């Protein structure tokens, strides 16, 4: 079975205790839209490192890497199993691609990972290998790393990039019924490039996209990076489908893109 690659916005940590349109979509995504994968490779915006890390745990701890939220959030546990076998496969692919990496145990899954996985696979029965992103790399380099994992999709492994295309916490709006026009304009520009798989434009999004500096602020480029990693994993069948789009707090983009298709 061939799995697609996904980019999923993980939103705010409170998503884990909400029951709304987006959480309902994530549940449908895991239980109806997708076929159950053998395992998952997940790049999270909340693991940003110049070293390419790969986890090799039997069972993942749950990291509550946020502060000042309701107590019930800190009580949530998502002890997803790992897959040392898949880790070894990823190591081989990175070696083939001449990518330096480091395999570690004991880190656990950050909220960029477990929040979306918990909604999609609540039984916590799909093995997960977590990978770091590097926001300091160029978009082309991020895409190339994802491309190294392309073969995994044909082995029934789901590749996920978890982040946020418009993720500027300093510009959130607590009131108002309509999303911020600048956020919508940025998302529409991204949609146009994805429809054409225009890598030249996407790799230069900072210069070319409208409102790029508002949507992807200089202090948080790591939230955009997972898009490129996920796209790279679908370089062999370059097509993109938008599965969901909405906004929270005026301009926090909650969207999901599927690259390639399941078969």
Tab-separated table of C-alpha atoms in Angstrom:
chain	number	residue	atom	x	y	z
A	1	UNK	CA	0.000	0.000	0.000
A	2	UNK	CA	1.195	3.502	-0.835
A	3	UNK	CA	0.557	6.289	1.653
A	4	UNK	CA	0.417	10.015	0.860
A	5	UNK	CA	2.493	12.638	2.629
A	6	UNK	CA	0.679	15.236	4.715
A	7	UNK	CA	1.210	18.738	5.981
A	8	UNK	CA	-0.950	19.322	9.066
A	9	UNK	CA	-1.329	22.512	11.069
A	10	UNK	CA	-1.220	21.656	14.769
A	11	UNK	CA	-2.662	24.980	15.980
A	12	UNK	CA	-2.517	25.963	19.647
A	13	UNK	CA	-1.953	23.385	22.428
A	14	UNK	CA	-5.581	23.811	23.529
A	15	UNK	CA	-6.575	21.934	20.384
A	16	UNK	CA	-5.958	18.791	22.425
A	17	UNK	CA	-8.947	19.519	24.693
A	18	UNK	CA	-11.261	21.076	22.121
A	19	UNK	CA	-14.104	19.512	20.179
A	20	UNK	CA	-14.634	21.591	17.072
A	21	UNK	CA	-14.665	21.483	13.280
A	22	UNK	CA	-10.917	21.028	13.022
A	23	UNK	CA	-10.610	18.244	15.596
A	24	UNK	CA	-13.527	16.480	13.893
A	25	UNK	CA	-11.674	16.763	10.591
A	26	UNK	CA	-8.480	15.293	12.083
A	27	UNK	CA	-10.463	12.340	13.429
A	28	UNK	CA	-12.014	11.751	9.992
A	29	UNK	CA	-8.587	12.071	8.406
A	30	UNK	CA	-7.119	9.254	10.471
A	31	UNK	CA	-10.145	6.992	10.570
A	32	UNK	CA	-11.899	7.522	7.225
A	33	UNK	CA	-9.853	9.479	4.669
A	34	UNK	CA	-6.594	7.571	5.122
A	35	UNK	CA	-5.918	3.871	5.130
A	36	UNK	CA	-4.249	2.862	8.379
A	37	UNK	CA	-0.463	3.064	7.888
A	38	UNK	CA	2.095	0.536	9.062
A	39	UNK	CA	4.016	3.368	10.706
A	40	UNK	CA	4.416	7.146	10.718
A	41	UNK	CA	7.416	9.408	10.159
A	42	UNK	CA	6.719	12.847	11.614
A	43	UNK	CA	8.638	16.122	11.258
A	44	UNK	CA	7.526	18.559	13.980
A	45	UNK	CA	8.066	22.307	14.022
A	46	UNK	CA	8.696	22.007	17.757
A	47	UNK	CA	11.881	20.039	17.261
A	48	UNK	CA	14.155	22.516	15.511
A	49	UNK	CA	17.812	21.561	15.453
A	50	UNK	CA	20.884	21.996	13.218
A	51	UNK	CA	21.480	18.283	13.788
A	52	UNK	CA	19.160	15.912	11.931
A	53	UNK	CA	17.774	13.804	14.760
A	54	UNK	CA	15.946	10.493	14.400
A	55	UNK	CA	14.234	8.725	17.314
A	56	UNK	CA	14.686	5.045	18.099
A	57	UNK	CA	12.392	4.428	21.061
A	58	UNK	CA	10.307	1.397	21.906
A	59	UNK	CA	7.684	3.709	23.437
A	60	UNK	CA	7.595	7.509	23.327
A	61	UNK	CA	7.125	9.747	26.338
A	62	UNK	CA	4.686	12.661	26.037
A	63	UNK	CA	6.311	16.104	26.213
A	64	UNK	CA	4.205	18.989	27.533
A	65	UNK	CA	6.374	21.693	25.994
A	66	UNK	CA	4.125	24.689	26.732
A	67	UNK	CA	3.364	26.889	29.705
A	68	UNK	CA	0.367	28.617	31.277
A	69	UNK	CA	-2.354	26.378	29.835
A	70	UNK	CA	-5.207	24.505	31.589
A	71	UNK	CA	-4.091	21.765	33.972
A	72	UNK	CA	-5.885	19.046	32.039
A	73	UNK	CA	-3.487	19.515	29.119
A	74	UNK	CA	-0.572	18.437	31.284
A	75	UNK	CA	-2.380	15.248	32.238
A	76	UNK	CA	-2.664	13.973	28.665
A	77	UNK	CA	-0.462	11.042	27.736
A	78	UNK	CA	0.036	9.603	24.260
A	79	UNK	CA	2.545	6.736	24.636
A	80	UNK	CA	2.921	5.946	20.948
A	81	UNK	CA	5.102	2.951	20.136
A	82	UNK	CA	8.304	3.512	18.236
A	83	UNK	CA	9.782	1.394	15.460
A	84	UNK	CA	13.515	0.694	15.645
A	85	UNK	CA	13.090	-1.213	12.371
A	86	UNK	CA	11.800	1.924	10.630
A	87	UNK	CA	14.536	3.975	12.286
A	88	UNK	CA	17.127	1.674	10.728
A	89	UNK	CA	15.436	2.083	7.342
A	90	UNK	CA	15.571	5.883	7.681
A	91	UNK	CA	19.234	5.705	8.691
A	92	UNK	CA	19.983	3.763	5.512
A	93	UNK	CA	18.134	6.302	3.369
A	94	UNK	CA	19.960	9.210	4.997
A	95	UNK	CA	23.286	7.448	4.452
A	96	UNK	CA	22.412	6.973	0.788
A	97	UNK	CA	21.645	10.707	0.619
A	98	UNK	CA	24.915	11.638	2.380
A	99	UNK	CA	22.972	13.367	5.156
A	100	UNK	CA	24.597	13.549	8.577
A	101	UNK	CA	22.190	12.487	11.319
A	102	UNK	CA	22.084	11.362	14.933
A	103	UNK	CA	19.843	8.650	16.345
A	104	UNK	CA	18.601	9.197	19.893
A	105	UNK	CA	16.256	7.703	22.470
A	106	UNK	CA	14.344	9.272	25.327
A	107	UNK	CA	13.267	12.581	23.836
A	108	UNK	CA	9.547	11.847	23.575
A	109	UNK	CA	6.901	13.386	21.325
A	110	UNK	CA	6.371	17.166	21.530
A	111	UNK	CA	2.917	18.716	21.257
A	112	UNK	CA	3.369	19.366	17.547
A	113	UNK	CA	3.430	15.592	17.167
A	114	UNK	CA	1.110	14.091	19.770
A	115	UNK	CA	-1.741	16.577	19.421
A	116	UNK	CA	-2.402	15.663	15.789
A	117	UNK	CA	-1.590	11.972	16.236
A	118	UNK	CA	-3.923	11.654	19.214
A	119	UNK	CA	-6.823	12.987	17.138
A	120	UNK	CA	-6.008	10.912	14.072
A	121	UNK	CA	-5.111	7.637	15.793
A	122	UNK	CA	-6.684	7.712	19.271
A	123	UNK	CA	-5.939	4.025	19.889
A	124	UNK	CA	-2.237	4.961	19.984
A	125	UNK	CA	-1.388	1.812	18.061
A	126	UNK	CA	0.585	3.107	15.068
A	127	UNK	CA	4.387	3.152	15.500
A	128	UNK	CA	5.976	6.587	15.175
A	129	UNK	CA	9.486	7.760	14.357
A	130	UNK	CA	9.976	11.459	15.087
A	131	UNK	CA	12.429	13.574	13.105
A	132	UNK	CA	13.693	17.078	13.755
A	133	UNK	CA	13.528	19.976	11.315
A	134	UNK	CA	16.149	22.627	10.717
A	135	UNK	CA	14.689	26.071	10.068
A	136	UNK	CA	18.150	27.378	9.214
A	137	UNK	CA	18.375	25.202	6.132
A	138	UNK	CA	17.143	26.592	2.843
A	139	UNK	CA	13.720	25.471	1.591
A	140	UNK	CA	15.497	23.502	-1.138
A	141	UNK	CA	17.546	21.634	1.475
A	142	UNK	CA	14.456	20.892	3.566
A	143	UNK	CA	12.685	19.556	0.490
A	144	UNK	CA	15.706	17.405	-0.377
A	145	UNK	CA	15.682	15.757	3.053
A	146	UNK	CA	12.017	14.879	2.672
A	147	UNK	CA	12.786	13.493	-0.789
A	148	UNK	CA	15.248	11.025	0.749
A	149	UNK	CA	12.266	9.381	2.488
A	150	UNK	CA	10.096	9.153	-0.619
A	151	UNK	CA	10.413	5.361	-0.886
A	152	UNK	CA	8.864	4.897	2.563
A	153	UNK	CA	5.452	5.894	1.278
A	154	UNK	CA	5.401	2.797	-0.950
A	155	UNK	CA	6.101	0.713	2.155
A	156	UNK	CA	2.840	1.829	3.817
A	157	UNK	CA	4.569	4.528	5.886
A	158	UNK	CA	2.772	7.843	6.328
A	159	UNK	CA	5.000	10.938	6.255
A	160	UNK	CA	3.667	13.964	8.173
A	161	UNK	CA	4.974	17.491	8.490
A	162	UNK	CA	3.350	19.223	11.481
A	163	UNK	CA	3.555	23.010	11.702
A	164	UNK	CA	1.577	26.062	10.583
A	165	UNK	CA	1.653	28.026	7.334
A	166	UNK	CA	0.408	31.211	9.017
A	167	UNK	CA	1.691	31.062	12.581
A	168	UNK	CA	2.437	34.460	14.075
A	169	UNK	CA	1.434	34.434	17.740
A	170	UNK	CA	2.146	38.168	18.075
A	171	UNK	CA	-0.574	39.048	15.568
A	172	UNK	CA	-3.435	36.874	16.802
A	173	UNK	CA	-6.844	38.528	17.059
A	174	UNK	CA	-9.200	37.515	19.836
A	175	UNK	CA	-12.271	39.131	18.255
A	176	UNK	CA	-13.748	39.398	14.803
A	177	UNK	CA	-15.730	37.003	12.636
A	178	UNK	CA	-13.577	37.142	9.497
A	179	UNK	CA	-9.984	35.940	9.091
A	180	UNK	CA	-7.279	38.544	8.577
A	181	UNK	CA	-7.019	39.412	4.893
A	182	UNK	CA	-3.220	39.210	4.919
A	183	UNK	CA	-3.339	35.640	6.248
A	184	UNK	CA	-5.842	34.614	3.585
A	185	UNK	CA	-3.725	36.228	0.857
A	186	UNK	CA	-0.638	34.330	1.980
A	187	UNK	CA	-2.468	30.998	2.116
A	188	UNK	CA	-3.956	31.602	-1.329
A	189	UNK	CA	-0.500	32.302	-2.755
A	190	UNK	CA	0.801	29.067	-1.252
A	191	UNK	CA	-2.201	27.232	-2.695
A	192	UNK	CA	-1.416	28.547	-6.178
A	193	UNK	CA	2.170	27.348	-5.991
A	194	UNK	CA	1.168	23.954	-4.650
A	195	UNK	CA	-1.374	23.530	-7.446
A	196	UNK	CA	1.450	23.973	-9.970
A	197	UNK	CA	4.137	22.353	-7.795
A	198	UNK	CA	6.158	25.487	-8.468
A	199	UNK	CA	9.268	24.868	-6.430
A	200	UNK	CA	11.079	27.911	-7.792
A	201	UNK	CA	8.407	30.179	-6.328
A	202	UNK	CA	7.999	28.213	-3.092
A	203	UNK	CA	11.715	28.086	-2.389
A	204	UNK	CA	11.720	31.895	-2.565
A	205	UNK	CA	8.459	32.427	-0.684
A	206	UNK	CA	10.037	34.948	1.700
A	207	UNK	CA	10.665	37.297	-1.238
A	208	UNK	CA	7.720	36.402	-3.463
A	209	UNK	CA	4.697	35.600	-1.274
A	210	UNK	CA	2.412	38.446	-0.144
A	211	UNK	CA	2.685	39.159	3.595
A	212	UNK	CA	5.338	36.472	4.014
A	213	UNK	CA	7.010	38.264	6.913
A	214	UNK	CA	3.718	38.502	8.806
A	215	UNK	CA	2.714	34.901	8.082
A	216	UNK	CA	6.153	33.397	8.718
A	217	UNK	CA	7.807	35.761	11.216
A	218	UNK	CA	11.559	35.773	11.611
A	219	UNK	CA	11.247	34.305	15.107
A	220	UNK	CA	9.260	31.234	13.946
A	221	UNK	CA	10.265	29.956	10.477
A	222	UNK	CA	10.287	26.419	11.861
A	223	UNK	CA	6.505	26.265	11.549
A	224	UNK	CA	6.637	26.655	7.774
A	225	UNK	CA	9.524	24.211	7.276
A	226	UNK	CA	7.486	20.977	7.713
A	227	UNK	CA	5.592	21.829	4.518
A	228	UNK	CA	8.803	21.441	2.507
A	229	UNK	CA	9.827	18.206	4.211
A	230	UNK	CA	6.395	16.685	3.489
A	231	UNK	CA	6.407	17.895	-0.112
A	232	UNK	CA	9.825	16.382	-0.707
A	233	UNK	CA	8.515	12.982	0.330
A	234	UNK	CA	6.077	13.202	-2.596
A	235	UNK	CA	8.518	14.426	-5.243
A	236	UNK	CA	7.825	11.362	-7.403
A	237	UNK	CA	4.121	12.164	-7.970
A	238	UNK	CA	3.904	15.901	-7.568
A	239	UNK	CA	0.289	16.699	-6.794
A	240	UNK	CA	-1.321	18.517	-3.900
A	241	UNK	CA	-4.856	18.403	-2.505
A	242	UNK	CA	-6.172	20.783	0.133
A	243	UNK	CA	-8.200	18.756	2.600
A	244	UNK	CA	-9.110	21.479	5.101
A	245	UNK	CA	-8.791	25.217	5.706
A	246	UNK	CA	-9.999	27.451	8.510
A	247	UNK	CA	-8.600	30.097	10.851
A	248	UNK	CA	-8.456	30.443	14.610
A	249	UNK	CA	-7.809	33.715	16.454
A	250	UNK	CA	-8.179	35.666	13.215
A	251	UNK	CA	-5.096	34.408	11.440
A	252	UNK	CA	-3.788	31.156	12.939
A	253	UNK	CA	-4.128	28.971	9.859
A	254	UNK	CA	-5.540	25.504	10.465
A	255	UNK	CA	-5.077	23.658	7.225
A	256	UNK	CA	-4.142	20.265	5.911
A	257	UNK	CA	-2.533	19.394	2.588
A	258	UNK	CA	-2.171	15.916	1.106
A	259	UNK	CA	0.679	15.239	-1.316
A	260	UNK	CA	0.458	12.243	-3.595
A	261	UNK	CA	-2.392	9.853	-3.023
A	262	UNK	CA	-3.098	6.634	-1.221
A	263	UNK	CA	-3.346	3.424	-3.219
